Amino acid sequence: MIFSRQALSRRREPPPEEPLFDAAFRRRLEQLAIRTRQVLAWQTVGEHRSPRRSPSREFVDFRAYSQGEDLRYLDWNTYARLGELVTRLGEISTELTVHILLDTSASMNWGDPNKLRYAKRLAAALGYITLWHFDRLVVAPFDTGLGEAFGPRQGRGAIAPLFTYLDGLPSGGSTGLERVLATYAQRQQRRAVLLLVSDLLSGEIAPALRPFLERGWEVIVFHTLDPQEVEPTYIGDLRLEDIEGAGAAANLRVVPDEEALAAYRASFDGWLGEVEDYCRGHRIGYLRVLTAWPFESLVLRFLLEGGFLGPRSDRGTNARMMVRS
Amino acid sequence: MITFLAPLAGLFLLTLPLIVVLHMRHSRPRPLPVTTMRFWQEATRHQRQRLTWRRPPRNLLLLLQLLVAAILGLALLRPALPLPSLPGAAQPPQLIVVLDRSLAMRATDVAPSRFAVAKDRARALILAAGADEPVTLLTLGADPQLQRSRDAADRAGLLAALDALPAGGGRADLNGALPVLRALLLPERENRVVLLSGGAFATPPDGAALGALAATVRWERIGDETDNLAITRFVARPSALAPDRVELFARVANYGAGPATARGTLDADGATVDQKALQLAPGGTVELVWQLPRGTRGARLRIDGRDAMPFDNEAQVVLRQNSETRILLVSDAPGGDLGRALTAQPGAVLTTVAPAAYLDRDRYDLTVFDGVVPERLPPGGVLLVNPPADNRLIARVGDPAAAGETPSIVRYDRESPLLAGVDLSGVTFAPQAAFQLPDWASEVVGAKGGPLVLAGRFEGREVVAFTFDLARSNLPRKLAFPLLVSNTVERLQTHRVPAAVALGEGATLEPVAGTASVQLRDPAGRTRDLDLRQSPGGAPTAYVVPDEPGLYTLIERDSTGTTLLQEGFAVNGGDAVASNLRGAPASLPAGTGGITPATATGLATNPAPSRLGELWPVLLALVLALLLLEWVVGLLGPGAPRGLPARVRPRAGLTGPARGTRGR
């Protein structure tokens, strides 16, 4: 190039940080709730419709009386008419504990738009939904180790602190995915929902998620990628520098010709396939998110279509339980 | 047709391969941070061995840079189109009329003569030229002339010069005119050359040079193949067999397609002395010899019959007796060897004066200074003998007071007319200081120290110098001495009237000393005054161009009207080339045509360069636009996002808790 592109790009000012959401988007989030496949909470009253059924004023169904059941929930009117002892079943509401593990390594702090910024918005949206419905939320950042976590917090009053927390999260060094996630799983006493937001570029997903699956957690992976990682369009003579690496292996001289780019795409697609196959085989929710996609419209749509979120009225479909009423 | 006005700038196009080479080199990789190496390691395994050079990349940046360099190189070449091919512009060509004025154009096979017809045609061509079309008139023949007209404003002057042109003489030297023609071509426009000639060229035309002429050449032939009889040579010389007789020699040629017969008649001093019947083969010649008694003043040869060139059917010769040569010897020893040698010259009238009595107003044909050089040289020829050391013509070498060395002849110019028949072997000289050869002279005889005899032209007059003392040399006692003096007098004699002049050719006449006016009487008996022009050396000259054959008489008078000289000379029209009206080539090359490139011009007097539509501004604008595009491409180039490829376009989520796997 005859005119220096570098000289011009140096003058480019970094874009100002946008607010995570606007008010309209928040209102859309308030209508949504996180959906899970399993019963993950039992005793606490929340806004989730649980698959557990227990005595309640919210009548749902009848069940034949079994010996030992509380006689207070017998339906005497039915006994008077039909001469059978039945127990009234009602629905109870439960609460969820949602853990968002947010990858803040250097590889996430890359791209245009920035992957970490995109991931923060995703975490903020999921956290907002969680807190709005009075579920318990924990947000834990990690790179080589675990960072200072947010929560556990509950209630709508924690929404503003959550946003402040996410805004202030720094970007770190390399990623220690397996070790960090294993450590985190060991510290938890109770099953919960794990939302993993990461590019998964360092480490292997299977050993990282195995401790959670063994403990019965519901896991959803939000695979956050930049379009240049999926479909690089570089040209020229390049010296690639791994922003998480160090030493000689962190540099690689490359001329991305057609042959090299095709080989890259084949290798990258193979890796994506392995990750998706693992998630599918272990009933792990998986959503690939590219930072080029419009967040408010596309990401929420895909979350809904994929069943990661559901309307507020339909919340807890998979966590319904019958109770005596 | 595109003309490149600066062809050397084409060297700039060498930057094209340079750009490609630069793109093929991996000289300085650009650092680019990426999030992982795990996929690049495998993808670039094939590149490890060839990162120094690579194939030329196929990218827009290289293409644009090559385009920029190519168009810039093209602009530097200064391509130009002749304006007539551009809309709204007209560029007039130049018309060059080459008019043959040689002797052959006097032929009357076309009425009234070839030259008259050619002039009419030249006039028509000039009148038909465009108002802003430059027109040049160039004549061929003994007296070439060049007339130019820039446009219609001075066209009248050109036509007047054409009308004033008389029939000429000599031979049409077309090859000799080619350099002039090349110099006349105007740059950056079409040059049309029209040759008006009968085709009797002095030498066969140089077809290659004519064909390479950057002009459109058209030959309009004047006249046809015509038979002609001609006297091509008629001279007289003293008879070698009989000292009291003069020998006449004549050559008659038949330039016809068939055999010819004619009768030749020889008149001597007005009386017919012989008649011969001549049988001439086609293309053949007959040579005739007569012996006439010494004292015959002139002779005329005629062959009967009429043809296209009647003036070459008659020839005259003047049998001139020795004319008087007035010589002044300025010497302290008038009775010496030098005086005797001068007196012995044919026609010499010697006057001797002492140096003290010499007056520079005296008029002589030749002045000899012996041992002295005056402050001001007289007009006419000058012979310096043994010049003193302090003369202003020839400087001495070393100390003038020294005795010097004895010179001996070590070199001489065998081609010099001064040494014709002169044998200088055994000639000795006395010791003397050497002279330095001056710029105005050339050495004829030289010794180790400097010239002994030198000759040259100083301030317009002929000067010969003998730098040695004749009295101290044995040269005067040698046979070579009178021959050397005779040759010297012949060279220094300023009065020269040619015995014969070719028809239509000019001749320079040098009247005798003291001449104030010169008159010329033509064969018809008409007398006219000739202009005397003063030369730098003071010797007046007259120039005459005889335009009809016959016997002319030159009359030279002094300021009092006294006739100093009256001599005749003959003007003959026969010529071995010009009289041959069947020797014309069938055709001539037409030149290359087109627009004359700028480098083909030479004359500083050319009109201002004509208007050509230069294309470099357009090309430069194109270069700027491409540079802008290249800048934009470079800005958005490597590493910059280029929209969303198909693989990264938004698509629905993959696996979810509610609906299970949805596929990739």
Short mmCIF file of C-alpha atoms in Angstrom, two decimals, chain A residues 1-3 5-6 8 35 37 107 110 115 200-204 218 220 227-235 237-243 249-257 259-261 263-265 267-269 271 273 276-277 280 284-288 290 292-293 298 302 304-308, chain B residues 23 25-44 46-48 50-52 54-55 58-61 65 68 627-628 630-664:
data_model
loop_
_atom_site.label_atom_id
_atom_site.label_comp_id
_atom_site.label_asym_id
_atom_site.label_seq_id
_atom_site.Cartn_x
_atom_site.Cartn_y
_atom_site.Cartn_z
CA MET A 1 0.00 0.00 0.00
CA ILE A 2 1.38 3.33 -0.96
CA PHE A 3 -0.33 5.27 1.81
CA ARG A 5 -2.62 2.15 6.63
CA GLN A 6 -0.94 1.82 9.96
CA LEU A 8 -4.19 6.01 9.73
CA ARG A 35 -35.50 -23.32 31.17
CA ARG A 37 -34.54 -30.15 31.93
CA SER A 107 -8.20 -14.66 23.78
CA TRP A 110 -9.98 -9.75 20.90
CA LYS A 115 -15.55 -11.01 22.16
CA LEU A 200 -13.04 -22.85 24.34
CA LEU A 201 -9.87 -22.19 22.32
CA SER A 202 -7.57 -23.34 25.10
CA GLY A 203 -8.10 -26.68 26.74
CA GLU A 204 -10.50 -29.50 26.11
CA GLU A 218 -27.51 -28.84 33.90
CA ILE A 220 -25.27 -24.94 28.73
CA PRO A 227 -15.93 -14.29 12.47
CA GLN A 228 -12.20 -14.00 11.74
CA GLU A 229 -11.66 -17.12 13.81
CA VAL A 230 -14.24 -19.02 11.83
CA GLU A 231 -13.48 -17.61 8.39
CA PRO A 232 -10.16 -15.72 8.37
CA THR A 233 -9.70 -13.28 5.50
CA TYR A 234 -6.09 -12.31 6.07
CA ILE A 235 -3.75 -11.67 3.17
CA ASP A 237 2.95 -11.82 4.70
CA LEU A 238 2.04 -12.20 8.40
CA ARG A 239 3.70 -13.07 11.63
CA LEU A 240 0.93 -14.46 13.78
CA GLU A 241 1.29 -13.79 17.48
CA ASP A 242 -0.67 -15.87 19.95
CA ILE A 243 -1.96 -13.35 22.43
CA ALA A 249 5.66 -21.26 19.73
CA ALA A 250 3.74 -18.04 20.15
CA ASN A 251 4.91 -16.77 16.75
CA LEU A 252 4.24 -18.23 13.37
CA ARG A 253 5.08 -16.78 9.98
CA VAL A 254 2.21 -17.32 7.60
CA VAL A 255 1.20 -16.34 4.11
CA PRO A 256 -2.51 -17.09 4.11
CA ASP A 257 -2.91 -18.31 0.57
CA GLU A 259 -4.35 -23.55 0.38
CA ALA A 260 -3.55 -22.38 3.90
CA LEU A 261 -6.96 -20.85 4.43
CA ALA A 263 -6.59 -26.11 5.59
CA TYR A 264 -7.40 -23.72 8.44
CA ARG A 265 -11.11 -23.96 7.75
CA SER A 267 -9.12 -27.92 10.92
CA PHE A 268 -11.40 -25.39 12.60
CA ASP A 269 -14.56 -27.09 11.38
CA TRP A 271 -12.77 -28.95 16.08
CA GLY A 273 -17.70 -30.70 15.16
CA GLU A 276 -20.81 -30.05 19.21
CA ASP A 277 -20.78 -33.85 19.14
CA ARG A 280 -25.00 -33.49 21.92
CA ILE A 284 -25.32 -30.36 27.13
CA GLY A 285 -26.97 -27.30 25.72
CA TYR A 286 -24.78 -25.72 23.06
CA LEU A 287 -25.15 -22.45 21.27
CA ARG A 288 -22.50 -20.98 19.05
CA LEU A 290 -20.58 -15.10 16.66
CA ALA A 292 -20.90 -10.32 14.22
CA TRP A 293 -24.46 -11.22 14.96
CA LEU A 298 -30.45 -12.71 16.91
CA PHE A 302 -31.64 -18.30 19.01
CA LEU A 304 -35.58 -18.96 22.52
CA GLU A 305 -35.56 -21.24 19.52
CA GLY A 306 -32.98 -23.46 21.09
CA GLY A 307 -35.04 -23.75 24.25
CA PHE A 308 -32.47 -22.12 26.49
CA HIS B 23 5.27 -8.74 -3.96
CA ARG B 25 9.32 -11.42 -1.57
CA HIS B 26 8.49 -12.18 2.02
CA SER B 27 10.71 -9.51 3.35
CA ARG B 28 8.97 -8.08 6.40
CA PRO B 29 6.00 -9.98 7.76
CA ARG B 30 3.31 -7.91 9.34
CA PRO B 31 2.62 -8.85 12.96
CA LEU B 32 -0.95 -9.95 13.59
CA PRO B 33 -2.26 -11.03 16.97
CA VAL B 34 -4.52 -14.06 16.93
CA THR B 35 -6.35 -15.93 19.64
CA THR B 36 -4.81 -19.33 19.04
CA MET B 37 -2.20 -21.11 16.94
CA ARG B 38 -3.72 -24.57 17.13
CA PHE B 39 -5.34 -24.38 13.68
CA TRP B 40 -2.63 -22.34 11.94
CA GLN B 41 0.18 -24.72 12.74
CA GLU B 42 -1.36 -27.46 10.66
CA ALA B 43 -2.72 -25.15 7.98
CA THR B 44 0.66 -23.63 7.09
CA HIS B 46 3.20 -26.63 3.41
CA GLN B 47 4.63 -23.11 3.52
CA ARG B 48 7.64 -23.66 5.73
CA ARG B 50 9.14 -21.41 0.56
CA LEU B 51 8.74 -18.32 2.64
CA THR B 52 11.60 -16.39 0.99
CA ARG B 54 6.47 -17.07 -3.43
CA ARG B 55 4.36 -17.02 -6.50
CA ARG B 58 -3.32 -12.64 -7.09
CA ASN B 59 -4.70 -9.74 -5.17
CA LEU B 60 -6.26 -6.44 -6.04
CA LEU B 61 -3.48 -4.43 -4.42
CA GLN B 65 -0.06 -1.00 -8.22
CA VAL B 68 -0.60 2.69 -11.54
CA LEU B 627 -4.00 5.64 -6.22
CA LEU B 628 -7.10 6.59 -4.28
CA GLU B 630 -5.36 1.50 -4.02
CA TRP B 631 -5.33 3.49 -0.79
CA VAL B 632 -8.85 2.40 0.05
CA VAL B 633 -8.07 -1.21 -0.80
CA GLY B 634 -4.95 -1.03 1.31
CA LEU B 635 -6.90 0.47 4.16
CA LEU B 636 -9.47 -2.29 4.06
CA GLY B 637 -6.87 -4.84 3.16
CA PRO B 638 -5.24 -7.57 5.19
CA GLY B 639 -6.85 -8.30 8.53
CA ALA B 640 -9.83 -6.08 7.95
CA PRO B 641 -13.30 -7.61 8.17
CA ARG B 642 -15.01 -7.85 4.78
CA GLY B 643 -18.59 -8.51 5.73
CA LEU B 644 -19.89 -11.84 6.81
CA PRO B 645 -18.88 -14.87 4.76
CA ALA B 646 -21.45 -17.61 4.41
CA ARG B 647 -19.88 -19.68 7.16
CA VAL B 648 -20.34 -16.97 9.76
CA ARG B 649 -23.80 -15.76 8.86
CA PRO B 650 -26.32 -15.95 11.67
CA ARG B 651 -28.10 -19.24 12.01
CA ALA B 652 -30.18 -20.88 14.65
CA GLY B 653 -28.73 -22.32 17.81
CA LEU B 654 -27.43 -25.83 17.82
CA THR B 655 -28.45 -27.88 20.81
CA GLY B 656 -30.76 -26.73 23.51
CA PRO B 657 -32.41 -28.17 26.60
CA ALA B 658 -35.94 -27.93 25.24
CA ARG B 659 -35.71 -29.15 21.70
CA GLY B 660 -32.54 -31.08 21.67
CA THR B 661 -30.09 -31.10 18.86
CA ARG B 662 -30.89 -28.92 15.89
CA GLY B 663 -27.83 -29.67 13.89
CA ARG B 664 -25.09 -27.48 12.73
#
